[in-house]
Amino acid sequence: MPAPSGLPGNSRTLRAHRRRPLTALALTLAAATLLTGCFAGTGTGTGAGADTGARSGPGSAGADGRLRVAMMQPPRSGLSPLTDDAFKLSRWSTAETLVRLDRDGNAEPALATDWRQTGPTWTFTLRDDVTFHDGTPLTAEAVVRSLTTAAKASPKPRILDGVTLTARATGPRTVTVTTGTADPLVPQRLSSPQLSILAAKAYRGRTVNPVGAGTGPFVLVRAEGTASATLDRYDAYWGGRAKAAGIDVRYVPDGTARAAALRAGEADIVEAVPVSQARLLDPELVTEVPMPRTNTLYLNTRTGPFRDPALRAAAREAVDARALVAGVYEGRADVAGGLLGPALPWAAELRAPVRRPHAPAAPRGATVTIGTFTDRAELPEVAQLLQQQLEKAGFTVKLDVREYAAIEADALAGKFDAFVLSRATVLDSGDPAAYLYSDFAGDGSFNIAQLADPAVDRALAAATGTATGDSRRRAVIAAEAAVLATDAAVPMLHERVIQGDAAHVVDAAHDPRERELVTVDTHVR
């Protein structure tokens, strides 16, 4: 497997590569060479209902009915469902939740068949034909164990930011979930992959181990750290037999190598194809979907130069988002009008101009450090262009670029003056209030901007407590405006999902929320 990529060259060099397709193609083929054999013979044949036999190489794609998937980011927390690793479990269809979301973000049945609200309490009725991958049945006690573990975790899943939640079994197949105050979003919260329901075996010791403990159509049979994962078909799945025999996952942080794997026949499904590589692929193999993901410059409001709101305003004024979209994303992105993008069309309809109380001040050479990560191939170049834009405005700018796993803790601890982040805005609940709270509330668990603003907290509390519908949407836009008025975050652009599927892949999911990838229907011809 290839080593993760380091910081790309300067912007001029990168643009020159785009003008020389043959050079880029040579790099792509070289990366493909490094991947050869990574997916060969990875099926275990040991999972419930798994087909036997090993894949014999690139020319035999689909011969054993298994899917080879190249994923961008390796696990950061041992595939714990209490972290962002939960979204891998969801994309592999191995761990499931009580509720799932439809395309419009409405809650619909999953492991729970129905639910009803009485004040701050919701009662959920469970399916009666579900077994975990270890053969044990889904029970109310199992659901309570999973939800209680999540509610008591430190840090707890961000979908529970600002929420006190308790779960209790009220019958063999009924569970009540009670929050500190009446919460209209409980069903949507319970759709978060971070609240997946796992078997008792997953909760031994201090960690949560999902291997062999889910309920989905694929059982996770082996997790090899940050290198790979292997899943086999689970024939006893309550939703019907999966069409694929299994999934062989490799983590490939290098975007060029991921694209090369698709070109060389070394992968069947490739997530997060870099913009610079998309044009080198057969257009028939690339799917592009607008997504609720915003590329944002977070400014540290607690320490460093950006404690001064006037300097934050100066940074905002210096950012030229159109140049980023044209130069880095080659037009495959949308200039941001706010934190919420075109994947939520109602946001633009409700948004009004933001009133900002502070005028920009001259930076006078103020030195700032911008952090970002290499896992998303465009971000290092975004940081480089931002460096040029801010220096033109009078700042002195340093860059710190690493893999995400090596930089996240420092970002959350406020060790950067600014941080460039590609952030999904409805990832957890299908509702942006959870993202806004997590990122900008004083006690938010992902508050990279270190923001602690009473007006913002009040607006976020109002949005969180408003019933679903138009009123909630207006409250969400009011909260967005309160955040933008502080200049703690400078939304730059809204990204699109660029996914590569081999020609023989059928029914791979193209999910703008990045919850689904391989489903019960996905298979190879």
XYZ file of C-alpha atoms in Angstrom:
525
model
C 0.000 0.000 0.000
C 1.258 3.508 -0.682
C 2.409 5.833 2.008
C 0.088 8.783 2.653
C 0.882 11.867 0.665
C 2.714 14.794 2.152
C 2.123 18.485 1.497
C 1.802 19.098 -2.264
C 4.074 21.539 -4.021
C 3.290 25.217 -4.387
C 0.161 26.395 -6.177
C 2.036 27.274 -9.373
C 3.447 23.750 -9.560
C 0.036 22.174 -8.977
C -1.584 24.293 -11.676
C 1.236 23.366 -14.018
C 0.471 19.691 -13.437
C -3.107 20.357 -14.493
C -1.857 21.838 -17.753
C 0.223 18.708 -18.433
C -2.236 15.750 -18.492
C 0.448 13.264 -19.546
C 2.504 14.111 -16.473
C -0.530 13.691 -14.215
C -1.374 10.409 -15.923
C 2.144 9.139 -15.339
C 1.834 9.955 -11.643
C -1.518 8.198 -11.533
C -0.184 5.026 -13.123
C 2.793 5.046 -10.778
C 0.443 5.220 -7.830
C -1.554 2.352 -9.280
C 1.585 0.230 -9.344
C 1.959 0.749 -5.602
C -1.575 -0.548 -5.078
C -1.255 -3.727 -7.114
C -2.146 -6.719 -4.978
C -3.599 -4.715 -2.101
C -7.053 -6.213 -2.673
C -6.022 -9.630 -3.920
C -7.194 -12.625 -1.912
C -8.646 -10.643 0.993
C -11.887 -12.559 1.453
C -11.919 -14.647 4.628
C -14.596 -17.144 3.757
C -15.377 -17.331 7.478
C -18.307 -14.951 7.884
C -21.919 -16.097 8.013
C -22.892 -16.971 4.477
C -19.564 -15.858 2.995
C -18.523 -17.206 -0.385
C -15.143 -18.947 -0.468
C -12.329 -18.374 -2.928
C -9.787 -15.601 -3.361
C -9.684 -12.940 -6.004
C -6.911 -13.744 -8.412
C -5.917 -10.205 -9.350
C -6.983 -7.077 -11.205
C -8.338 -8.979 -14.189
C -10.831 -10.967 -12.105
C -12.818 -8.080 -10.671
C -16.059 -9.409 -9.266
C -15.149 -13.069 -9.849
C -15.794 -13.976 -6.208
C -18.712 -11.597 -5.705
C -16.798 -9.397 -3.281
C -16.480 -5.618 -3.460
C -13.117 -3.890 -3.172
C -13.448 -0.442 -1.619
C -10.735 2.220 -1.351
C -11.547 4.651 1.451
C -9.965 8.000 2.172
C -9.403 8.175 5.925
C -8.228 5.309 8.144
C -9.955 4.815 11.493
C -8.885 7.230 14.209
C -10.459 5.445 17.178
C -10.337 1.733 16.443
C -13.706 1.868 14.647
C -15.466 2.897 17.846
C -19.082 3.786 17.020
C -18.878 6.630 19.551
C -16.580 8.574 17.212
C -16.551 9.623 13.566
C -15.381 6.084 12.784
C -19.069 5.192 13.137
C -19.660 6.517 9.636
C -17.408 3.808 8.226
C -19.537 1.179 9.961
C -22.616 2.819 8.456
C -21.112 3.057 4.951
C -20.259 -0.628 5.093
C -23.805 -1.537 6.230
C -22.572 -3.429 9.264
C -23.907 -1.307 12.167
C -27.459 0.052 12.246
C -29.524 2.523 14.242
C -33.091 2.625 15.512
C -34.055 5.164 12.851
C -32.797 6.086 9.392
C -33.318 9.243 7.352
C -34.923 9.548 3.936
C -33.575 11.888 1.257
C -35.413 14.844 2.774
C -34.059 14.209 6.276
C -37.300 12.754 7.619
C -37.103 9.888 10.131
C -38.216 6.449 8.974
C -38.091 2.963 10.566
C -34.893 0.946 10.859
C -34.336 -1.239 13.955
C -37.379 0.493 15.443
C -40.677 0.138 13.591
C -42.514 3.095 15.139
C -42.295 5.732 17.879
C -44.422 8.271 19.700
C -43.710 11.318 21.859
C -45.108 12.268 25.244
C -43.463 15.461 26.454
C -39.724 14.838 26.901
C -40.179 11.052 26.477
C -40.229 9.054 23.265
C -41.273 5.389 23.134
C -39.766 3.182 20.429
C -41.022 -0.249 19.368
C -38.320 -2.652 18.146
C -38.382 -5.123 15.286
C -38.891 -8.695 16.461
C -36.875 -10.477 13.752
C -33.398 -8.989 14.262
C -30.276 -10.792 15.424
C -26.804 -9.450 16.040
C -23.924 -10.910 14.081
C -23.005 -13.130 17.037
C -26.458 -14.721 16.881
C -27.931 -13.012 19.939
C -31.339 -11.329 19.526
C -32.018 -7.604 19.447
C -33.709 -6.753 22.749
C -34.746 -3.645 24.609
C -31.903 -4.255 27.058
C -29.377 -4.294 24.190
C -30.689 -0.976 22.891
C -30.540 0.581 26.357
C -26.953 -0.624 26.787
C -25.823 0.987 23.523
C -27.622 4.287 24.067
C -26.529 4.551 27.704
C -22.909 3.898 26.790
C -23.077 6.702 24.234
C -24.812 9.115 26.623
C -22.183 8.518 29.328
C -19.162 8.591 27.012
C -16.513 11.283 27.463
C -16.462 12.935 25.064
C -19.930 11.865 24.089
C -21.045 11.691 20.462
C -21.536 15.187 19.065
C -25.161 14.421 18.170
C -25.772 14.558 21.938
C -24.057 17.921 22.449
C -26.240 19.924 24.823
C -28.600 16.983 25.312
C -29.209 14.938 28.453
C -30.511 11.538 27.377
C -31.561 8.477 29.343
C -32.897 5.192 27.975
C -35.006 2.584 29.768
C -36.500 -0.765 28.749
C -40.250 -0.723 29.352
C -40.933 -4.118 27.825
C -39.140 -6.849 25.841
C -39.494 -4.809 22.659
C -40.089 -1.243 23.841
C -37.595 1.411 24.892
C -38.271 4.889 26.245
C -35.807 7.676 25.575
C -36.117 10.751 27.783
C -34.331 14.068 27.371
C -33.882 16.883 29.886
C -36.368 19.032 27.981
C -38.810 18.136 25.236
C -36.690 17.587 22.116
C -38.458 17.403 18.741
C -35.355 15.994 17.094
C -34.951 12.771 19.106
C -35.792 10.410 16.194
C -33.347 12.246 13.913
C -30.687 12.141 16.625
C -31.112 8.405 16.959
C -30.377 8.028 13.246
C -26.759 9.097 13.830
C -24.292 6.261 13.175
C -22.655 7.270 16.465
C -25.740 5.846 18.190
C -25.539 2.464 16.457
C -26.933 -0.504 18.359
C -24.373 -3.279 18.982
C -24.392 -6.634 20.749
C -23.300 -6.984 24.378
C -19.933 -8.437 23.274
C -18.946 -5.012 21.896
C -18.945 -3.388 25.349
C -16.326 -5.369 27.238
C -13.632 -3.255 28.827
C -13.132 0.451 28.237
C -13.457 0.397 24.466
C -16.316 -0.439 22.128
C -15.353 -3.127 19.600
C -17.778 -3.487 16.668
C -16.205 -6.629 15.185
C -18.945 -9.247 14.831
C -21.387 -7.140 16.840
C -23.633 -5.302 14.372
C -27.006 -6.098 12.805
C -26.500 -5.095 9.149
C -26.272 -7.182 5.964
C -22.471 -7.399 6.318
C -20.589 -8.664 9.355
C -17.247 -7.072 10.216
C -14.959 -10.075 10.621
C -11.568 -8.417 10.745
C -10.228 -4.918 11.362
C -6.527 -4.457 10.659
C -5.899 -1.100 12.326
C -5.320 1.694 9.829
C -4.623 -0.697 6.952
C -7.776 -2.631 6.111
C -11.081 -4.163 7.120
C -12.871 -7.283 5.941
C -16.612 -7.898 5.950
C -18.613 -10.957 4.890
C -22.249 -11.315 3.993
C -24.570 -12.001 6.937
C -27.222 -14.390 5.654
C -29.507 -13.942 8.662
C -29.972 -10.221 8.004
C -33.505 -9.116 8.783
C -33.710 -7.041 5.616
C -32.851 -9.841 3.168
C -29.693 -11.418 1.805
C -27.060 -8.996 0.498
C -26.230 -9.312 -3.200
C -22.468 -9.027 -2.609
C -20.518 -11.797 -0.900
C -18.467 -9.374 1.132
C -16.456 -6.157 1.255
C -12.675 -5.793 1.261
C -11.680 -2.335 2.475
C -8.336 -0.626 2.122
C -7.565 2.832 3.540
C -5.765 4.921 0.933
C -5.182 8.490 2.202
C -3.378 9.457 -1.018
C -6.052 10.779 -3.382
C -3.965 10.130 -6.484
C -3.527 6.514 -5.430
C -7.268 6.111 -4.825
C -8.056 7.324 -8.325
C -5.271 5.160 -9.741
C -6.776 2.104 -8.058
C -9.969 2.621 -10.052
C -8.095 3.150 -13.330
C -5.974 0.048 -12.819
C -8.878 -2.219 -11.840
C -7.572 -2.538 -8.274
C -10.720 -1.147 -6.655
C -14.407 -1.392 -7.435
C -15.570 1.641 -5.443
C -13.428 4.668 -4.596
C -14.673 7.376 -2.253
C -13.623 11.041 -2.368
C -11.936 11.190 -5.756
C -9.820 14.383 -5.763
C -10.918 17.100 -8.162
C -7.518 17.019 -9.835
C -7.961 13.305 -10.588
C -11.605 13.299 -11.648
C -10.848 14.606 -15.128
C -8.324 11.778 -15.678
C -11.023 9.136 -15.191
C -13.594 7.903 -17.648
C -16.584 10.227 -17.078
C -18.835 7.160 -17.023
C -17.089 6.003 -13.850
C -17.474 9.266 -11.930
C -20.565 10.453 -10.075
C -20.736 14.016 -8.764
C -23.406 14.931 -6.202
C -23.899 18.277 -4.420
C -23.463 17.634 -0.751
C -24.069 19.392 2.572
C -20.345 19.944 3.137
C -18.743 23.346 3.592
C -15.077 24.219 3.295
C -14.617 26.747 6.097
C -11.778 28.808 7.559
C -12.179 28.618 11.360
C -10.541 31.502 13.270
C -9.365 31.068 16.869
C -11.356 33.560 18.958
C -9.707 32.674 22.278
C -5.950 33.080 21.732
C -3.620 34.669 19.185
C -4.209 37.556 16.778
C -7.755 36.509 15.927
C -8.912 37.249 19.455
C -9.345 40.700 17.932
C -12.659 40.700 16.000
C -11.338 43.448 13.743
C -8.515 41.168 12.566
C -11.039 38.383 12.040
C -12.991 40.799 9.867
C -9.799 41.593 7.952
C -9.204 37.895 7.318
C -12.771 37.450 6.090
C -12.383 40.367 3.693
C -9.102 38.930 2.369
C -10.579 35.557 1.393
C -11.405 35.246 -2.306
C -13.626 32.168 -2.463
C -14.195 32.439 -6.213
C -10.470 32.073 -6.810
C -10.469 28.929 -4.648
C -13.380 27.373 -6.533
C -11.839 28.157 -9.917
C -8.209 27.427 -9.102
C -8.385 24.476 -6.719
C -11.734 22.830 -7.440
C -11.766 23.509 -11.202
C -15.353 24.691 -10.883
C -16.515 21.477 -9.145
C -17.749 23.351 -6.065
C -20.079 26.237 -5.202
C -19.061 29.579 -3.688
C -20.449 29.776 -0.161
C -23.167 32.254 0.680
C -23.211 31.027 4.270
C -22.371 27.985 6.358
C -25.265 26.027 4.797
C -25.050 25.370 1.070
C -27.161 24.430 -1.957
C -27.799 20.903 -0.658
C -30.219 22.708 1.687
C -32.030 24.979 -0.797
C -34.233 26.530 1.873
C -31.177 28.128 3.495
C -30.563 30.554 0.640
C -34.281 31.341 0.462
C -34.397 32.360 4.141
C -30.977 33.992 4.478
C -30.650 37.773 4.824
C -27.461 39.892 4.770
C -25.448 39.479 7.986
C -24.877 42.572 10.117
C -21.300 42.491 11.391
C -20.454 44.919 14.220
C -16.701 45.132 13.631
C -14.921 46.833 10.747
C -11.688 45.299 9.411
C -8.400 46.540 10.879
C -5.014 46.635 9.189
C -3.153 43.375 9.990
C 0.258 45.152 10.110
C 2.168 41.902 9.637
C 0.344 39.941 12.365
C 1.688 36.385 12.270
C -0.864 33.568 12.083
C -0.558 29.810 11.645
C -3.110 27.996 9.489
C -3.569 24.276 10.017
C -5.187 21.747 7.702
C -4.802 18.127 6.639
C -3.755 16.062 3.636
C -6.531 13.464 3.707
C -8.729 15.647 1.504
C -6.414 16.312 -1.395
C -7.659 19.838 -2.126
C -7.200 21.274 1.361
C -3.407 21.758 1.317
C -3.716 23.794 -1.889
C -6.642 25.735 -0.411
C -4.389 26.599 2.523
C -1.618 27.697 0.185
C -3.907 30.033 -1.745
C -5.302 31.387 1.522
C -1.736 32.041 2.622
C -1.211 34.155 -0.500
C -4.512 36.000 -0.049
C -3.915 36.785 3.627
C -0.325 37.851 3.036
C -1.527 40.189 0.315
C -3.834 41.734 2.930
C -0.929 42.282 5.332
C -0.755 39.128 7.470
C 2.324 36.956 7.897
C 1.145 33.362 7.422
C 2.658 29.988 8.311
C 1.154 26.622 7.327
C 0.998 23.385 9.320
C -0.286 20.504 7.194
C -0.491 16.888 8.400
C -2.726 13.833 8.157
C -5.995 14.397 9.956
C -5.317 11.774 12.610
C -2.153 13.654 13.572
C -3.686 17.121 13.670
C -7.247 16.807 15.018
C -6.304 16.943 18.710
C -4.250 20.108 18.244
C -7.058 21.742 16.268
C -9.639 20.986 18.961
C -7.237 22.235 21.644
C -7.005 25.630 19.928
C -3.328 25.361 18.973
C -3.841 27.064 15.606
C -4.769 30.633 14.807
C -6.836 29.368 11.902
C -7.874 25.994 10.563
C -9.168 24.950 7.145
C -11.791 22.249 7.502
C -14.112 20.446 5.123
C -17.153 19.955 7.365
C -20.384 18.059 6.769
C -23.239 20.255 7.959
C -26.042 17.681 8.381
C -23.950 14.561 8.877
C -25.423 13.391 12.154
C -29.123 14.158 12.314
C -30.063 15.427 8.887
C -30.620 18.746 10.648
C -27.957 21.497 10.656
C -28.728 22.660 14.196
C -26.640 19.796 15.586
C -23.633 20.785 13.452
C -23.970 24.460 14.409
C -24.167 23.582 18.102
C -21.221 21.194 17.945
C -18.972 23.690 16.151
C -19.958 27.036 17.672
C -21.649 26.589 21.066
C -19.542 27.451 24.097
C -19.717 23.799 25.173
C -19.706 22.329 21.664
C -17.527 19.254 21.294
C -16.029 20.347 17.927
C -15.501 24.031 18.663
C -12.280 24.597 16.699
C -12.933 28.357 16.720
C -12.971 28.258 20.550
C -16.070 30.459 20.350
C -17.866 31.417 23.565
C -20.403 34.047 22.615
C -23.630 34.488 24.635
C -25.614 35.738 21.644
C -24.553 32.726 19.596
C -25.380 30.348 22.447
C -28.857 31.867 22.787
C -29.503 31.548 19.058
C -28.286 27.950 19.040
C -30.462 27.065 22.030
C -33.480 28.570 20.273
C -32.789 26.599 17.084
C -32.258 23.367 18.977
C -35.525 23.719 20.903
C -37.780 24.702 17.996
C -40.114 22.088 16.528
C -39.268 20.687 13.098
C -40.611 22.559 10.078
C -40.396 26.108 8.779
C -40.052 27.631 12.246
C -37.015 25.511 12.972
C -35.473 26.399 9.641
C -35.851 30.110 10.345
C -34.291 29.603 13.795
C -31.375 27.720 12.209
C -30.723 30.583 9.775
C -30.861 33.052 12.676
C -28.230 30.944 14.475
C -26.090 30.866 11.333
C -26.283 34.669 11.155
C -25.242 34.968 14.807
C -22.173 32.826 14.130
C -21.225 34.724 10.972
C -21.548 38.051 12.781
C -18.618 37.023 15.024
C -16.351 36.172 12.062
C -15.315 33.057 13.956
C -15.851 31.126 10.739
C -15.423 32.173 7.128
C -17.428 29.829 4.863
C -15.627 29.584 1.534
C -17.217 26.933 -0.654
C -19.571 23.973 -0.700
C -18.122 20.704 -1.941
C -19.585 17.968 -4.073
C -19.275 14.204 -3.640
C -17.020 12.800 -6.349
C -17.173 9.015 -6.223
C -15.650 6.494 -8.588
C -17.437 3.227 -9.398
C -16.035 0.592 -11.748
C -18.188 -0.217 -14.767
C -19.143 -3.600 -13.309
C -20.462 -2.147 -10.022
C -24.239 -2.101 -9.627
C -26.231 0.046 -7.169
C -23.424 1.632 -5.181
C -24.918 4.382 -3.012
C -24.157 8.015 -3.840
C -25.121 9.580 -0.564
C -24.574 13.324 -0.042
C -24.653 12.748 3.730
C -21.887 10.099 3.456
C -23.827 7.546 5.515
C -24.236 4.927 2.788
C -21.793 3.450 0.301
C -22.276 -0.321 0.069
C -25.868 -1.400 0.684
C -27.735 -4.692 0.638
C -28.258 -4.173 -3.123
C -24.701 -3.206 -4.136
C -22.865 -5.882 -6.114
C -20.532 -6.580 -9.033
C -21.665 -8.018 -12.350
